[in-house]
Amino acid sequence: MTVVLPGMTADHQRVEFRSSGEHDSLIDRWKSKNMDQLIELCNKTPVWNDDTQSYVLNFHGRVTQASVKNFQIVHESDVEYIIMQFGRVAEDVFTMDYRYPMCALQAFGIALSSFDSKLACE
């Protein structure tokens, strides 16, 4: 998963993003590699666990059940700084944590969109 967000100023304010035309959306800028004032985030790569014979992510106890819907979002420059994590804690219960530079609305939108492509995976 790739996440593209408006960037932040030096004083921690969100950069205002306004499309200048029909082909100037966040996705258009990302596709053309015009990342001025944008932040590109991605899934943290899981590591192989010999004990469980599977790929795992460390959710530090916040996620308690395995699921294809579990994920962590990081910036490539610091993969240990987890900006967002989302995962299953019960049959139909999930937890979501986020932090700077993401806001609650962005995190919630990302969490909701993660269900769209994985509806029949389990």
mmCIF file of C-alpha atoms in Angstrom:
data_model
loop_
_atom_site.group_PDB
_atom_site.id
_atom_site.type_symbol
_atom_site.label_atom_id
_atom_site.label_comp_id
_atom_site.label_asym_id
_atom_site.label_seq_id
_atom_site.Cartn_x
_atom_site.Cartn_y
_atom_site.Cartn_z
ATOM 1 C CA MET A 1 0.000 0.000 0.000
ATOM 2 C CA THR A 2 1.204 3.478 -0.833
ATOM 3 C CA VAL A 3 -0.183 6.521 0.967
ATOM 4 C CA VAL A 4 0.300 10.062 -0.370
ATOM 5 C CA LEU A 5 -0.456 12.982 1.952
ATOM 6 C CA PRO A 6 -0.001 16.749 1.728
ATOM 7 C CA GLY A 7 3.294 17.674 3.382
ATOM 8 C CA MET A 8 4.012 19.661 6.533
ATOM 9 C CA THR A 9 5.653 23.062 6.965
ATOM 10 C CA ALA A 10 8.623 23.684 9.272
ATOM 11 C CA ASP A 11 6.217 24.868 11.985
ATOM 12 C CA HIS A 12 4.197 21.602 11.739
ATOM 13 C CA GLN A 13 1.266 22.998 9.764
ATOM 14 C CA ARG A 14 -0.316 20.987 6.954
ATOM 15 C CA VAL A 15 0.567 22.278 3.469
ATOM 16 C CA GLU A 16 -2.596 23.428 1.743
ATOM 17 C CA PHE A 17 -3.212 21.321 -1.328
ATOM 18 C CA ARG A 18 -5.293 22.770 -4.138
ATOM 19 C CA SER A 19 -5.585 21.120 -7.501
ATOM 20 C CA SER A 20 -4.815 23.542 -10.325
ATOM 21 C CA GLY A 21 -6.700 21.532 -12.920
ATOM 22 C CA GLU A 22 -8.379 18.306 -13.903
ATOM 23 C CA HIS A 23 -5.084 16.399 -13.996
ATOM 24 C CA ASP A 24 -3.454 17.821 -10.874
ATOM 25 C CA SER A 25 -4.683 15.536 -8.093
ATOM 26 C CA LEU A 26 -2.508 13.903 -5.440
ATOM 27 C CA ILE A 27 -2.506 10.685 -7.463
ATOM 28 C CA ASP A 28 -1.576 12.534 -10.673
ATOM 29 C CA ARG A 29 1.352 14.223 -8.950
ATOM 30 C CA TRP A 30 2.484 10.906 -7.442
ATOM 31 C CA LYS A 31 2.308 9.135 -10.820
ATOM 32 C CA SER A 32 4.395 11.871 -12.458
ATOM 33 C CA LYS A 33 6.896 11.800 -9.519
ATOM 34 C CA ASN A 34 6.136 15.454 -8.716
ATOM 35 C CA MET A 35 6.353 15.049 -4.932
ATOM 36 C CA ASP A 36 6.874 18.732 -4.045
ATOM 37 C CA GLN A 37 5.113 19.336 -0.712
ATOM 38 C CA LEU A 38 3.817 15.738 -0.615
ATOM 39 C CA ILE A 39 4.692 12.852 1.699
ATOM 40 C CA GLU A 40 4.830 9.287 0.377
ATOM 41 C CA LEU A 41 4.323 6.523 2.945
ATOM 42 C CA CYS A 42 4.216 2.757 2.497
ATOM 43 C CA ASN A 43 3.611 -0.541 4.272
ATOM 44 C CA LYS A 44 6.287 -1.718 6.639
ATOM 45 C CA THR A 45 7.794 -4.934 5.304
ATOM 46 C CA PRO A 46 7.127 -7.905 7.598
ATOM 47 C CA VAL A 47 10.011 -10.110 8.714
ATOM 48 C CA TRP A 48 10.179 -13.904 8.644
ATOM 49 C CA ASN A 49 9.606 -15.640 11.991
ATOM 50 C CA ASP A 50 11.124 -19.133 12.165
ATOM 51 C CA ASP A 51 8.987 -20.109 15.177
ATOM 52 C CA THR A 52 5.654 -19.439 13.459
ATOM 53 C CA GLN A 53 6.940 -20.077 9.922
ATOM 54 C CA SER A 54 5.286 -16.873 8.755
ATOM 55 C CA TYR A 55 5.926 -13.202 8.092
ATOM 56 C CA VAL A 56 5.134 -10.988 11.092
ATOM 57 C CA LEU A 57 5.011 -7.362 12.220
ATOM 58 C CA ASN A 58 5.523 -6.244 15.813
ATOM 59 C CA PHE A 59 2.395 -4.398 16.960
ATOM 60 C CA HIS A 60 3.669 -4.232 20.573
ATOM 61 C CA GLY A 61 0.538 -5.957 21.900
ATOM 62 C CA ARG A 62 -1.941 -3.617 20.180
ATOM 63 C CA VAL A 63 -3.015 -6.197 17.562
ATOM 64 C CA THR A 64 -3.822 -9.655 18.893
ATOM 65 C CA GLN A 65 -5.081 -11.664 15.904
ATOM 66 C CA ALA A 66 -3.486 -12.527 12.585
ATOM 67 C CA SER A 67 -5.256 -11.036 9.576
ATOM 68 C CA VAL A 68 -4.509 -10.029 6.000
ATOM 69 C CA LYS A 69 -5.961 -6.650 6.989
ATOM 70 C CA ASN A 70 -3.210 -5.925 9.567
ATOM 71 C CA PHE A 71 -0.697 -3.315 8.427
ATOM 72 C CA GLN A 72 1.767 -0.659 9.547
ATOM 73 C CA ILE A 73 2.534 2.520 7.593
ATOM 74 C CA VAL A 74 6.030 4.065 7.664
ATOM 75 C CA HIS A 75 8.186 6.516 5.722
ATOM 76 C CA GLU A 76 11.074 4.933 3.843
ATOM 77 C CA SER A 77 13.578 7.213 5.595
ATOM 78 C CA ASP A 78 12.730 5.769 9.054
ATOM 79 C CA VAL A 79 10.961 2.395 8.983
ATOM 80 C CA GLU A 80 11.076 2.172 12.795
ATOM 81 C CA TYR A 81 8.840 5.251 13.208
ATOM 82 C CA ILE A 82 5.397 3.742 12.715
ATOM 83 C CA ILE A 83 3.040 6.492 11.559
ATOM 84 C CA MET A 84 -0.064 4.310 11.488
ATOM 85 C CA GLN A 85 -0.986 0.773 12.412
ATOM 86 C CA PHE A 86 -4.224 -1.079 11.966
ATOM 87 C CA GLY A 87 -5.149 -4.596 12.926
ATOM 88 C CA ARG A 88 -7.585 -7.151 14.230
ATOM 89 C CA VAL A 89 -8.181 -7.640 17.956
ATOM 90 C CA ALA A 90 -11.366 -9.786 17.752
ATOM 91 C CA GLU A 91 -13.643 -11.359 15.111
ATOM 92 C CA ASP A 92 -15.149 -8.048 13.954
ATOM 93 C CA VAL A 93 -13.108 -5.601 16.046
ATOM 94 C CA PHE A 94 -10.059 -3.679 14.832
ATOM 95 C CA THR A 95 -7.709 -1.157 16.412
ATOM 96 C CA MET A 96 -6.105 1.829 14.713
ATOM 97 C CA ASP A 97 -3.222 3.963 15.990
ATOM 98 C CA TYR A 98 -1.782 6.976 14.190
ATOM 99 C CA ARG A 99 0.609 9.846 14.866
ATOM 100 C CA TYR A 100 2.356 12.805 13.273
ATOM 101 C CA PRO A 101 2.273 13.681 10.407
ATOM 102 C CA MET A 102 -1.091 11.946 9.953
ATOM 103 C CA CYS A 103 -4.381 13.280 11.295
ATOM 104 C CA ALA A 104 -7.400 11.289 12.510
ATOM 105 C CA LEU A 105 -9.403 11.844 9.331
ATOM 106 C CA GLN A 106 -6.559 10.647 7.104
ATOM 107 C CA ALA A 107 -5.925 7.572 9.277
ATOM 108 C CA PHE A 108 -9.607 6.662 9.358
ATOM 109 C CA GLY A 109 -9.884 7.011 5.581
ATOM 110 C CA ILE A 110 -6.858 4.764 5.073
ATOM 111 C CA ALA A 111 -8.275 2.177 7.486
ATOM 112 C CA LEU A 112 -11.647 2.167 5.691
ATOM 113 C CA SER A 113 -10.038 1.901 2.274
ATOM 114 C CA SER A 114 -8.014 -1.113 3.416
ATOM 115 C CA PHE A 115 -11.249 -3.133 3.616
ATOM 116 C CA ASP A 116 -12.146 -2.443 -0.014
ATOM 117 C CA SER A 117 -9.498 -4.648 -1.640
ATOM 118 C CA LYS A 118 -9.529 -7.406 0.979
ATOM 119 C CA LEU A 119 -13.227 -8.225 1.420
ATOM 120 C CA ALA A 120 -12.980 -11.891 0.439
ATOM 121 C CA CYS A 121 -9.442 -12.638 1.581
ATOM 122 C CA GLU A 122 -10.379 -14.442 4.792
#
